[in-house]
CSV table of C-alpha atoms in Angstrom, one decimal:
chain,number,residue,atom,x,y,z
A,182,UNK,CA,106.5,-3.0,119.7
A,183,UNK,CA,107.3,-5.7,122.3
A,184,UNK,CA,106.7,-9.3,121.2
A,185,UNK,CA,108.1,-12.3,119.5
A,186,UNK,CA,109.8,-12.2,116.1
A,187,UNK,CA,110.1,-15.4,114.1
A,188,UNK,CA,112.2,-15.8,110.9
A,189,UNK,CA,111.7,-16.7,108.2
A,190,UNK,CA,108.0,-16.3,107.6
A,191,UNK,CA,108.0,-19.2,105.3
A,192,UNK,CA,110.5,-21.6,103.7
A,193,UNK,CA,110.7,-24.4,101.2
A,194,UNK,CA,113.4,-26.8,102.0
A,195,UNK,CA,114.8,-29.9,100.3
A,196,UNK,CA,114.8,-33.1,102.3
A,197,UNK,CA,118.1,-33.8,104.0
A,198,UNK,CA,119.0,-30.1,104.3
A,199,UNK,CA,119.7,-28.5,107.7
A,200,UNK,CA,117.5,-25.5,108.7
A,201,UNK,CA,117.4,-23.2,111.7
A,202,UNK,CA,114.2,-21.4,112.6
A,203,UNK,CA,114.9,-18.2,114.5
A,204,UNK,CA,113.0,-16.8,117.4
A,205,UNK,CA,113.7,-13.6,119.4
A,206,UNK,CA,111.6,-12.0,122.1
A,207,UNK,CA,112.1,-8.6,123.7
A,208,UNK,CA,109.8,-9.1,126.7
A,209,UNK,CA,112.5,-10.6,129.0
A,210,UNK,CA,110.3,-13.6,129.5
A,211,UNK,CA,112.1,-16.5,131.2
A,212,UNK,CA,110.4,-19.4,129.4
A,213,UNK,CA,110.3,-20.1,125.7
A,214,UNK,CA,108.7,-22.8,123.6
A,215,UNK,CA,108.5,-24.3,120.2
A,216,UNK,CA,105.2,-25.8,118.9
A,217,UNK,CA,104.3,-27.3,115.6
A,218,UNK,CA,100.8,-27.0,114.2
A,219,UNK,CA,99.4,-29.6,111.8
A,220,UNK,CA,95.9,-29.8,110.4
A,221,UNK,CA,93.7,-31.9,112.5
A,222,UNK,CA,96.3,-32.3,115.3
A,223,UNK,CA,96.4,-28.8,116.8
A,224,UNK,CA,99.5,-27.5,118.4
A,225,UNK,CA,102.1,-29.9,119.8
A,226,UNK,CA,105.1,-29.0,122.0
A,227,UNK,CA,108.5,-29.8,120.5
A,228,UNK,CA,111.0,-28.3,123.0
A,229,UNK,CA,110.9,-25.8,125.7
A,230,UNK,CA,113.3,-23.8,127.9
A,231,UNK,CA,112.4,-22.6,131.4
A,232,UNK,CA,115.3,-20.2,131.6
A,233,UNK,CA,118.5,-19.4,129.7
A,234,UNK,CA,120.9,-22.3,129.7
A,235,UNK,CA,118.3,-25.0,130.1
A,236,UNK,CA,116.1,-26.9,127.6
A,237,UNK,CA,113.7,-29.8,127.8
A,238,UNK,CA,111.8,-32.1,125.5
A,239,UNK,CA,108.2,-31.8,124.7
A,240,UNK,CA,105.7,-34.1,123.1
A,241,UNK,CA,107.3,-34.4,119.7
A,242,UNK,CA,111.1,-33.7,120.0
A,243,UNK,CA,112.6,-36.2,117.5
A,244,UNK,CA,114.4,-34.6,114.6
A,245,UNK,CA,114.7,-31.2,116.3
A,246,UNK,CA,117.2,-29.5,118.6
A,247,UNK,CA,117.2,-26.2,120.5
A,248,UNK,CA,119.6,-24.0,122.4
A,249,UNK,CA,119.1,-21.2,124.8
A,250,UNK,CA,122.3,-19.2,125.1
A,251,UNK,CA,120.6,-16.1,126.3
A,252,UNK,CA,117.1,-14.9,127.5
A,253,UNK,CA,116.0,-13.5,124.2
A,254,UNK,CA,116.8,-16.1,121.6
A,255,UNK,CA,115.6,-19.7,121.1
A,256,UNK,CA,116.5,-21.1,117.8
A,257,UNK,CA,115.0,-24.5,116.5
A,258,UNK,CA,117.2,-26.6,114.3
A,259,UNK,CA,116.3,-29.4,112.0
A,260,UNK,CA,119.5,-31.3,111.4
A,261,UNK,CA,118.3,-33.2,108.4
A,262,UNK,CA,114.8,-32.3,107.3
A,263,UNK,CA,112.2,-34.9,106.3
A,264,UNK,CA,108.8,-34.3,104.6
A,265,UNK,CA,106.9,-35.2,107.8
A,266,UNK,CA,108.4,-32.0,109.3
A,267,UNK,CA,106.3,-29.9,106.9
A,268,UNK,CA,104.3,-27.8,109.3
A,269,UNK,CA,103.7,-24.4,110.8
A,270,UNK,CA,106.1,-23.7,113.6
A,271,UNK,CA,105.3,-21.3,116.4
A,272,UNK,CA,107.6,-19.9,119.0
A,273,UNK,CA,106.1,-18.7,122.2
A,274,UNK,CA,107.2,-17.3,125.5
A,275,UNK,CA,105.8,-16.8,129.0
A,276,UNK,CA,107.0,-14.9,132.1
A,277,UNK,CA,107.5,-18.3,133.6
A,278,UNK,CA,107.5,-17.1,137.2
A,279,UNK,CA,103.8,-16.5,137.9
A,280,UNK,CA,101.6,-19.6,138.0
A,281,UNK,CA,99.5,-20.0,134.9
A,282,UNK,CA,101.2,-17.3,133.0
A,283,UNK,CA,99.7,-17.3,129.5
A,284,UNK,CA,101.9,-17.9,126.4
A,285,UNK,CA,102.6,-15.2,123.9
A,286,UNK,CA,103.1,-16.4,120.4
A,287,UNK,CA,105.0,-15.3,117.4
A,288,UNK,CA,103.4,-15.3,114.0
A,289,UNK,CA,104.8,-18.6,112.9
A,290,UNK,CA,107.0,-20.0,110.2
A,291,UNK,CA,105.5,-22.1,107.5
A,292,UNK,CA,108.0,-24.8,106.5
A,293,UNK,CA,107.6,-27.1,103.6
A,294,UNK,CA,110.0,-30.0,103.2
A,295,UNK,CA,110.1,-31.5,99.7
B,82,UNK,CA,98.7,-37.5,130.8
B,83,UNK,CA,96.4,-34.7,130.2
B,84,UNK,CA,94.2,-34.5,127.1
B,85,UNK,CA,92.0,-31.8,125.7
B,86,UNK,CA,89.0,-32.5,123.4
B,87,UNK,CA,87.1,-30.1,121.2
B,88,UNK,CA,84.2,-32.1,119.8
B,89,UNK,CA,83.1,-29.4,117.2
B,90,UNK,CA,85.5,-29.2,114.3
B,91,UNK,CA,83.4,-26.4,112.7
B,92,UNK,CA,80.7,-24.1,113.7
B,93,UNK,CA,78.9,-21.1,112.3
B,94,UNK,CA,76.9,-18.3,113.7
B,95,UNK,CA,75.0,-15.2,112.4
B,96,UNK,CA,76.5,-11.9,113.2
B,97,UNK,CA,75.2,-10.4,116.5
B,98,UNK,CA,74.1,-13.8,117.8
B,99,UNK,CA,75.6,-15.9,120.6
B,100,UNK,CA,77.6,-19.1,120.1
B,101,UNK,CA,79.1,-21.6,122.5
B,102,UNK,CA,82.2,-23.7,121.8
B,103,UNK,CA,82.7,-26.9,123.7
B,104,UNK,CA,85.9,-28.1,125.4
B,105,UNK,CA,86.4,-31.1,127.8
B,106,UNK,CA,89.7,-32.2,129.3
B,107,UNK,CA,91.0,-35.1,131.2
B,108,UNK,CA,93.4,-34.8,134.1
B,109,UNK,CA,94.0,-36.2,137.6
B,110,UNK,CA,95.5,-32.8,138.7
B,111,UNK,CA,93.6,-30.6,141.1
B,112,UNK,CA,95.5,-27.3,140.4
B,113,UNK,CA,95.6,-26.2,136.8
B,114,UNK,CA,94.8,-23.4,134.3
B,115,UNK,CA,92.6,-23.4,131.2
B,116,UNK,CA,92.8,-21.1,128.3
B,117,UNK,CA,91.1,-20.2,125.0
B,118,UNK,CA,93.2,-19.0,122.2
B,119,UNK,CA,92.0,-17.5,118.9
B,120,UNK,CA,93.8,-18.0,115.6
B,121,UNK,CA,92.4,-15.7,112.8
B,122,UNK,CA,93.4,-16.2,109.2
B,123,UNK,CA,96.5,-14.1,109.9
B,124,UNK,CA,97.8,-17.1,111.8
B,125,UNK,CA,98.7,-15.3,115.0
B,126,UNK,CA,97.7,-17.0,118.2
B,127,UNK,CA,95.8,-14.6,120.5
B,128,UNK,CA,94.8,-15.2,124.1
B,129,UNK,CA,91.1,-14.8,124.5
B,130,UNK,CA,90.5,-15.8,128.1
B,131,UNK,CA,92.1,-17.6,131.1
B,132,UNK,CA,90.6,-19.5,134.0
B,133,UNK,CA,92.2,-20.7,137.2
B,134,UNK,CA,90.9,-24.1,138.3
B,135,UNK,CA,90.7,-23.1,142.0
B,136,UNK,CA,88.3,-20.2,141.2
B,137,UNK,CA,84.7,-21.1,141.0
B,138,UNK,CA,83.8,-17.8,139.3
B,139,UNK,CA,83.7,-18.0,135.6
B,140,UNK,CA,86.1,-15.7,133.8
B,141,UNK,CA,84.8,-13.0,131.5
B,142,UNK,CA,86.5,-10.7,129.0
B,143,UNK,CA,84.1,-8.3,127.3
B,144,UNK,CA,81.9,-10.4,124.9
B,145,UNK,CA,83.8,-13.6,125.8
B,146,UNK,CA,82.9,-15.7,128.8
B,147,UNK,CA,83.4,-19.3,130.0
B,148,UNK,CA,81.3,-21.9,131.7
B,149,UNK,CA,83.8,-23.8,133.8
B,150,UNK,CA,82.5,-27.0,135.3
B,151,UNK,CA,85.4,-28.5,137.3
B,152,UNK,CA,83.6,-31.7,138.3
B,153,UNK,CA,82.5,-32.4,134.7
B,154,UNK,CA,85.9,-31.3,133.4
B,155,UNK,CA,84.2,-29.0,131.0
B,156,UNK,CA,85.4,-25.5,129.8
B,157,UNK,CA,83.1,-24.0,127.2
B,158,UNK,CA,83.5,-20.6,125.6
B,159,UNK,CA,80.6,-18.3,125.0
B,160,UNK,CA,80.8,-15.5,122.4
B,161,UNK,CA,78.1,-12.9,122.7
B,162,UNK,CA,77.1,-10.4,120.0
B,163,UNK,CA,79.3,-12.2,117.5
B,164,UNK,CA,81.2,-10.0,115.1
B,165,UNK,CA,82.7,-10.8,111.7
B,166,UNK,CA,86.2,-10.4,113.2
B,167,UNK,CA,85.5,-13.3,115.5
B,168,UNK,CA,85.9,-15.6,112.5
B,169,UNK,CA,88.9,-17.8,113.5
B,170,UNK,CA,90.1,-21.1,114.8
B,171,UNK,CA,89.6,-21.4,118.5
B,172,UNK,CA,91.8,-23.6,120.6
B,173,UNK,CA,91.1,-24.8,124.1
B,174,UNK,CA,94.3,-25.4,126.2
B,175,UNK,CA,95.3,-26.9,129.5
B,176,UNK,CA,98.2,-26.1,131.7
B,177,UNK,CA,99.2,-28.0,134.8
B,178,UNK,CA,100.2,-25.8,137.8
B,179,UNK,CA,103.9,-25.7,138.1
B,180,UNK,CA,104.5,-26.8,134.5
B,181,UNK,CA,105.6,-23.2,133.6
B,182,UNK,CA,103.6,-22.8,130.5
B,183,UNK,CA,103.6,-26.3,129.0
B,184,UNK,CA,100.2,-26.0,127.2
B,185,UNK,CA,98.3,-29.0,126.0
B,186,UNK,CA,96.0,-27.9,123.1
B,187,UNK,CA,92.8,-29.3,121.7
B,188,UNK,CA,92.5,-29.7,118.0
B,189,UNK,CA,90.5,-26.6,117.5
B,190,UNK,CA,87.1,-25.4,116.4
B,191,UNK,CA,86.7,-23.4,113.2
B,192,UNK,CA,84.2,-20.6,113.8
B,193,UNK,CA,82.6,-18.7,110.9
B,194,UNK,CA,80.6,-15.6,111.6
B,195,UNK,CA,78.1,-14.9,108.8
B,196,UNK,CA,76.8,-11.5,108.0
């Protein structure tokens, strides 16, 4: 079934550790995104990539990095996790060429930093 | 900067009845898109409906329809014949034309459909 796969589903991580959240899509979408969802704050954009080889910063990029080596994969890395990064992380993609293309979301990764 | 406001943190409705979720937004843009997403307890984000700002006609998808008032910057979602499976968080979102999918979300409304 075409869509977005995120891994892991959930993770408990000690503060200071490095962590990479994986995201893979098989829809050949140009654009990909990482959002974090926090209670009472909704979803906020961390980083995005309009096409393979390019990335950009969203609303809350500090403490996170991304890469886009190919069309399908868009990993999100926390170099040194802190408790405030406890959140649910969603990867999303869109066709990116048609105006107003809706985003398709993965099922999220619940990350707890202790 | 654009902002999206959902003023109803929680709502409830009886099964088979109609409910309207409110959303307002603030922007100086003239060309943009608006969305409603649903997030059931499974956590998956599901697109419910999409509206282009340049279209005056309100979007409709089966039991879901919107009341888009561009001058008032209002984008409410009406759910008719509510079903138990409609129980979810509902997020209103804004996308500026040309931003290639950079969505600005509201904080959500938790809808409970009661039998």
